[in-house]
């Protein structure tokens, strides 16, 4: 946690305060101090190959699950890395156990999966990427493994974000959100929504960060501002013209009135776009 905080200070002093920090979890001490790391980082990367040097092989699955559960509870995106399709360094097809491993990581709540040796030094880098994408697409159709995360105790914004997703799913609606720094997007993604969630932002760096989050899609719109009294109307107008929503759709809008907040909800049925 201290290392991440120090790295952030260095970046801020150099004028790069919008650079996001991914904490690589690769040692026993990082696992033991995970809460500190989660508080300081913008995302975590589970380096399973490195963790194998600190834990017995039969413990890695449980350690991975523990990290993912706590990271999801904190609303921080999770990257699972290394030894996903290791056999494809030499072979054009993954093994059945590797396929199951990838599916399990997706069902446990991973936001992203990262290949290493398969693409850096393997004989079949393109095939490895294609197979990973194919497996992920199928895995996302399956139910989550275990119960999903709940709002953090006393976190009003987290409760509201969960409410937005629950309401939208119950109404078979779509979500249009505005997120300047990515906090609202992160809270919505925590609940791995099954309905379309489009997050508008006026910052390119935030749009890139949102790309890491599973279940939400960034829409970069530099002319929007959360102080705009017609923010939701402008978002809806763009969504209609872009084909993201259609006449008759139920749309749930959400945003924050203050930096870091998620405290507004509006529900509308879309009317035809008039010219």
Tab-separated table of C-alpha atoms in Angstrom:
chain	number	residue	atom	x	y	z
A	1	UNK	CA	0.000	0.000	0.000
A	2	UNK	CA	2.798	2.399	0.869
A	3	UNK	CA	4.597	1.691	-2.413
A	4	UNK	CA	1.445	2.425	-4.414
A	5	UNK	CA	0.793	5.634	-2.481
A	6	UNK	CA	4.380	6.758	-3.026
A	7	UNK	CA	4.138	6.010	-6.746
A	8	UNK	CA	0.980	8.118	-6.917
A	9	UNK	CA	2.720	11.009	-5.164
A	10	UNK	CA	5.581	10.879	-7.672
A	11	UNK	CA	3.144	10.917	-10.592
A	12	UNK	CA	1.132	13.780	-9.134
A	13	UNK	CA	4.282	15.820	-8.486
A	14	UNK	CA	5.235	15.286	-12.134
A	15	UNK	CA	1.810	16.457	-13.326
A	16	UNK	CA	0.437	13.013	-14.189
A	17	UNK	CA	-2.326	12.827	-11.586
A	18	UNK	CA	-4.725	11.143	-14.033
A	19	UNK	CA	-2.438	8.140	-14.597
A	20	UNK	CA	-4.038	5.004	-13.086
A	21	UNK	CA	-2.082	2.573	-10.953
A	22	UNK	CA	-2.409	-1.213	-11.195
A	23	UNK	CA	-0.993	-3.077	-8.197
A	24	UNK	CA	0.591	-6.425	-9.033
A	25	UNK	CA	-0.202	-8.987	-6.335
A	26	UNK	CA	2.746	-11.382	-6.475
A	27	UNK	CA	3.973	-11.963	-2.892
A	28	UNK	CA	2.626	-13.283	0.385
A	29	UNK	CA	3.025	-9.863	2.006
A	30	UNK	CA	0.898	-8.270	-0.731
A	31	UNK	CA	-1.872	-10.780	-0.004
A	32	UNK	CA	-1.576	-10.214	3.741
A	33	UNK	CA	-1.794	-6.428	3.278
A	34	UNK	CA	-4.369	-6.582	0.515
A	35	UNK	CA	-6.762	-4.066	2.080
A	36	UNK	CA	-4.041	-1.401	2.109
A	37	UNK	CA	-3.183	-2.176	-1.502
A	38	UNK	CA	-6.835	-2.002	-2.567
A	39	UNK	CA	-7.281	1.361	-0.871
A	40	UNK	CA	-4.282	2.803	-2.706
A	41	UNK	CA	-4.549	1.222	-6.177
A	42	UNK	CA	-6.954	1.758	-9.074
A	43	UNK	CA	-6.874	-1.934	-10.065
A	44	UNK	CA	-5.111	-5.162	-9.114
A	45	UNK	CA	-3.282	-7.745	-11.195
A	46	UNK	CA	-3.135	-11.271	-9.795
A	47	UNK	CA	0.217	-12.711	-10.892
A	48	UNK	CA	-0.482	-16.376	-10.311
A	49	UNK	CA	2.883	-17.575	-11.563
A	50	UNK	CA	4.736	-15.385	-9.070
A	51	UNK	CA	2.360	-16.280	-6.230
A	52	UNK	CA	3.273	-19.936	-6.757
A	53	UNK	CA	6.692	-19.122	-5.283
A	54	UNK	CA	5.041	-18.145	-1.984
A	55	UNK	CA	2.098	-20.562	-1.766
A	56	UNK	CA	1.684	-24.273	-2.395
A	57	UNK	CA	0.149	-25.076	-5.771
A	58	UNK	CA	-3.014	-26.421	-4.169
A	59	UNK	CA	-3.465	-23.080	-2.381
A	60	UNK	CA	-3.317	-20.851	-5.467
A	61	UNK	CA	-7.005	-21.279	-6.353
A	62	UNK	CA	-8.087	-20.269	-2.836
A	63	UNK	CA	-5.662	-17.331	-2.786
A	64	UNK	CA	-6.927	-16.150	-6.167
A	65	UNK	CA	-10.507	-16.413	-4.927
A	66	UNK	CA	-9.717	-14.494	-1.753
A	67	UNK	CA	-8.066	-11.665	-3.682
A	68	UNK	CA	-10.913	-11.458	-6.191
A	69	UNK	CA	-13.621	-11.483	-3.538
A	70	UNK	CA	-12.008	-8.657	-1.586
A	71	UNK	CA	-11.185	-6.644	-4.698
A	72	UNK	CA	-14.777	-6.906	-5.919
A	73	UNK	CA	-16.066	-5.854	-2.514
A	74	UNK	CA	-13.834	-2.780	-2.795
A	75	UNK	CA	-15.070	-2.133	-6.326
A	76	UNK	CA	-11.589	-2.370	-7.857
A	77	UNK	CA	-11.104	-4.004	-11.279
A	78	UNK	CA	-9.266	-7.322	-11.370
A	79	UNK	CA	-6.782	-8.582	-13.943
A	80	UNK	CA	-5.934	-12.293	-13.773
A	81	UNK	CA	-2.565	-12.965	-15.387
A	82	UNK	CA	-0.050	-15.668	-16.312
A	83	UNK	CA	-0.395	-19.386	-16.959
A	84	UNK	CA	-3.874	-19.145	-18.432
A	85	UNK	CA	-3.233	-21.031	-21.682
A	86	UNK	CA	0.338	-22.085	-20.943
A	87	UNK	CA	0.244	-25.148	-23.197
A	88	UNK	CA	-0.306	-22.865	-26.195
A	89	UNK	CA	3.296	-21.727	-25.969
A	90	UNK	CA	3.989	-24.929	-27.917
A	91	UNK	CA	0.571	-26.209	-29.032
A	92	UNK	CA	-2.180	-24.660	-31.209
A	93	UNK	CA	-4.999	-25.763	-28.881
A	94	UNK	CA	-5.572	-25.223	-25.152
A	95	UNK	CA	-6.111	-28.139	-22.797
A	96	UNK	CA	-9.488	-28.822	-21.227
A	97	UNK	CA	-8.141	-27.920	-17.790
A	98	UNK	CA	-6.956	-24.542	-19.118
A	99	UNK	CA	-10.390	-23.861	-20.591
A	100	UNK	CA	-11.982	-24.636	-17.221
A	101	UNK	CA	-9.428	-22.403	-15.475
A	102	UNK	CA	-10.297	-19.430	-17.700
A	103	UNK	CA	-14.038	-20.018	-17.292
A	104	UNK	CA	-13.599	-20.153	-13.516
A	105	UNK	CA	-11.706	-16.837	-13.470
A	106	UNK	CA	-14.494	-15.180	-15.456
A	107	UNK	CA	-17.218	-16.619	-13.221
A	108	UNK	CA	-15.314	-15.464	-10.130
A	109	UNK	CA	-15.549	-11.877	-11.372
A	110	UNK	CA	-12.388	-11.075	-13.332
A	111	UNK	CA	-12.564	-7.863	-15.343
A	112	UNK	CA	-9.660	-8.775	-17.622
A	113	UNK	CA	-7.415	-11.731	-18.396
A	114	UNK	CA	-3.814	-11.217	-19.487
A	115	UNK	CA	-1.690	-13.604	-21.495
A	116	UNK	CA	2.073	-13.575	-20.964
A	117	UNK	CA	4.327	-16.328	-22.288
A	118	UNK	CA	1.640	-17.431	-24.739
A	119	UNK	CA	2.012	-14.199	-26.715
A	120	UNK	CA	5.482	-13.003	-25.660
A	121	UNK	CA	7.372	-16.169	-26.538
A	122	UNK	CA	4.812	-18.689	-27.766
A	123	UNK	CA	4.570	-20.287	-31.182
A	124	UNK	CA	0.838	-19.524	-31.510
A	125	UNK	CA	0.246	-15.971	-30.170
A	126	UNK	CA	-2.731	-15.111	-32.393
A	127	UNK	CA	-4.383	-18.459	-31.773
A	128	UNK	CA	-3.944	-17.965	-28.018
A	129	UNK	CA	-5.700	-14.584	-28.133
A	130	UNK	CA	-8.502	-15.967	-30.277
A	131	UNK	CA	-9.020	-18.943	-27.994
A	132	UNK	CA	-9.014	-16.734	-24.903
A	133	UNK	CA	-11.618	-14.435	-26.442
A	134	UNK	CA	-13.721	-17.430	-27.482
A	135	UNK	CA	-13.649	-18.981	-24.009
A	136	UNK	CA	-14.429	-15.667	-22.302
A	137	UNK	CA	-17.440	-15.096	-24.575
A	138	UNK	CA	-18.906	-18.432	-23.545
A	139	UNK	CA	-18.024	-17.996	-19.870
A	140	UNK	CA	-19.826	-14.655	-19.666
A	141	UNK	CA	-23.086	-16.428	-20.506
A	142	UNK	CA	-22.807	-18.524	-17.339
A	143	UNK	CA	-23.959	-17.475	-13.848
A	144	UNK	CA	-21.434	-16.070	-11.415
A	145	UNK	CA	-19.662	-18.413	-9.047
A	146	UNK	CA	-21.041	-17.836	-5.560
A	147	UNK	CA	-22.833	-14.724	-4.373
A	148	UNK	CA	-21.964	-11.371	-5.868
A	149	UNK	CA	-20.618	-8.500	-3.750
A	150	UNK	CA	-22.809	-6.365	-1.532
A	151	UNK	CA	-22.508	-2.616	-0.923
A	152	UNK	CA	-19.832	-1.657	1.581
A	153	UNK	CA	-21.359	-0.896	5.004
A	154	UNK	CA	-22.272	2.767	5.275
A	155	UNK	CA	-21.379	3.527	1.642
A	156	UNK	CA	-24.440	5.377	0.353
A	157	UNK	CA	-23.047	5.750	-3.167
A	158	UNK	CA	-22.390	2.024	-3.389
A	159	UNK	CA	-25.979	1.289	-2.368
A	160	UNK	CA	-27.263	3.694	-5.022
A	161	UNK	CA	-25.085	2.065	-7.699
A	162	UNK	CA	-26.430	-1.368	-6.782
A	163	UNK	CA	-29.939	0.075	-6.907
A	164	UNK	CA	-29.352	1.445	-10.401
A	165	UNK	CA	-28.284	-1.972	-11.696
A	166	UNK	CA	-31.058	-3.850	-9.878
A	167	UNK	CA	-33.718	-1.399	-11.067
A	168	UNK	CA	-32.497	-1.552	-14.661
A	169	UNK	CA	-32.417	-5.342	-14.688
A	170	UNK	CA	-35.907	-5.590	-13.188
A	171	UNK	CA	-37.250	-3.152	-15.800
A	172	UNK	CA	-35.215	-4.704	-18.641
A	173	UNK	CA	-33.821	-1.236	-19.171
A	174	UNK	CA	-30.520	0.369	-20.069
A	175	UNK	CA	-28.252	2.585	-18.003
A	176	UNK	CA	-26.821	5.928	-19.081
A	177	UNK	CA	-24.316	7.216	-16.545
A	178	UNK	CA	-21.921	10.142	-16.354
A	179	UNK	CA	-18.561	9.676	-14.669
A	180	UNK	CA	-15.865	12.339	-14.684
A	181	UNK	CA	-13.125	10.415	-12.887
A	182	UNK	CA	-14.457	6.864	-13.163
A	183	UNK	CA	-15.855	6.343	-9.668
A	184	UNK	CA	-19.469	5.971	-10.787
A	185	UNK	CA	-18.391	3.581	-13.557
A	186	UNK	CA	-16.391	1.518	-11.076
A	187	UNK	CA	-19.321	1.255	-8.672
A	188	UNK	CA	-21.687	0.140	-11.425
A	189	UNK	CA	-19.206	-2.411	-12.779
A	190	UNK	CA	-18.820	-3.918	-9.319
A	191	UNK	CA	-22.187	-5.657	-9.773
A	192	UNK	CA	-21.282	-7.128	-13.200
A	193	UNK	CA	-24.474	-5.879	-14.915
A	194	UNK	CA	-26.220	-8.059	-17.463
A	195	UNK	CA	-27.993	-5.108	-19.095
A	196	UNK	CA	-26.321	-2.452	-21.304
A	197	UNK	CA	-24.516	0.205	-19.245
A	198	UNK	CA	-23.098	3.188	-21.136
A	199	UNK	CA	-20.895	5.527	-19.131
A	200	UNK	CA	-20.336	8.987	-20.565
A	201	UNK	CA	-17.232	10.925	-19.630
A	202	UNK	CA	-15.572	14.146	-20.745
A	203	UNK	CA	-12.071	12.839	-20.030
A	204	UNK	CA	-10.146	10.592	-22.407
A	205	UNK	CA	-8.104	9.139	-19.538
A	206	UNK	CA	-11.296	8.146	-17.730
A	207	UNK	CA	-12.696	6.525	-20.882
A	208	UNK	CA	-9.560	4.397	-21.150
A	209	UNK	CA	-9.870	3.360	-17.500
A	210	UNK	CA	-13.528	2.420	-17.979
A	211	UNK	CA	-12.452	0.140	-20.833
A	212	UNK	CA	-10.858	-2.061	-18.181
A	213	UNK	CA	-14.159	-2.475	-16.319
A	214	UNK	CA	-16.302	-5.453	-17.206
A	215	UNK	CA	-19.950	-4.836	-17.959
A	216	UNK	CA	-19.775	-1.107	-18.738
A	217	UNK	CA	-18.953	0.673	-22.001
A	218	UNK	CA	-17.293	4.121	-22.073
A	219	UNK	CA	-18.598	6.907	-24.300
A	220	UNK	CA	-16.105	9.749	-24.640
A	221	UNK	CA	-17.954	13.066	-25.060
A	222	UNK	CA	-15.633	16.025	-24.293
A	223	UNK	CA	-18.417	18.613	-24.435
A	224	UNK	CA	-20.396	17.216	-21.505
A	225	UNK	CA	-20.179	18.544	-17.954
A	226	UNK	CA	-21.802	17.340	-14.753
A	227	UNK	CA	-22.730	20.971	-13.998
A	228	UNK	CA	-24.817	21.110	-17.177
A	229	UNK	CA	-28.492	21.335	-16.212
A	230	UNK	CA	-29.410	19.435	-19.374
A	231	UNK	CA	-26.781	16.708	-18.909
A	232	UNK	CA	-29.180	13.761	-19.029
A	233	UNK	CA	-31.051	15.217	-22.003
A	234	UNK	CA	-27.818	15.618	-23.977
A	235	UNK	CA	-26.703	12.106	-23.092
A	236	UNK	CA	-30.043	10.693	-24.217
A	237	UNK	CA	-29.939	12.671	-27.458
A	238	UNK	CA	-26.501	11.261	-28.243
A	239	UNK	CA	-27.514	7.722	-27.238
A	240	UNK	CA	-30.525	7.874	-29.553
A	241	UNK	CA	-28.557	9.214	-32.508
A	242	UNK	CA	-25.826	6.596	-31.927
A	243	UNK	CA	-28.343	3.763	-31.771
A	244	UNK	CA	-27.510	2.874	-28.163
A	245	UNK	CA	-31.148	3.264	-27.115
A	246	UNK	CA	-34.389	3.242	-29.067
A	247	UNK	CA	-37.850	4.708	-28.785
A	248	UNK	CA	-39.781	2.873	-26.074
A	249	UNK	CA	-36.699	1.783	-24.124
A	250	UNK	CA	-36.596	2.329	-20.378
A	251	UNK	CA	-33.459	4.237	-19.422
A	252	UNK	CA	-32.045	4.705	-15.933
A	253	UNK	CA	-29.792	7.757	-15.621
A	254	UNK	CA	-27.227	8.152	-12.870
A	255	UNK	CA	-24.405	10.541	-12.010
A	256	UNK	CA	-22.876	12.339	-9.050
A	257	UNK	CA	-23.419	15.934	-8.031
A	258	UNK	CA	-20.013	16.059	-6.359
A	259	UNK	CA	-16.612	14.639	-7.230
A	260	UNK	CA	-16.479	10.943	-6.369
A	261	UNK	CA	-20.215	10.715	-5.677
A	262	UNK	CA	-22.961	8.585	-7.227
A	263	UNK	CA	-26.158	10.082	-5.893
A	264	UNK	CA	-28.622	10.782	-8.708
A	265	UNK	CA	-31.151	8.408	-10.283
A	266	UNK	CA	-33.741	9.245	-12.941
A	267	UNK	CA	-35.919	6.773	-14.846
A	268	UNK	CA	-37.494	7.581	-18.215
A	269	UNK	CA	-39.154	5.809	-21.112
A	270	UNK	CA	-37.556	7.042	-24.318
A	271	UNK	CA	-39.713	9.109	-26.648
A	272	UNK	CA	-39.070	9.273	-30.401
A	273	UNK	CA	-36.301	11.679	-31.423
A	274	UNK	CA	-37.819	14.730	-33.094
A	275	UNK	CA	-36.061	16.683	-35.847
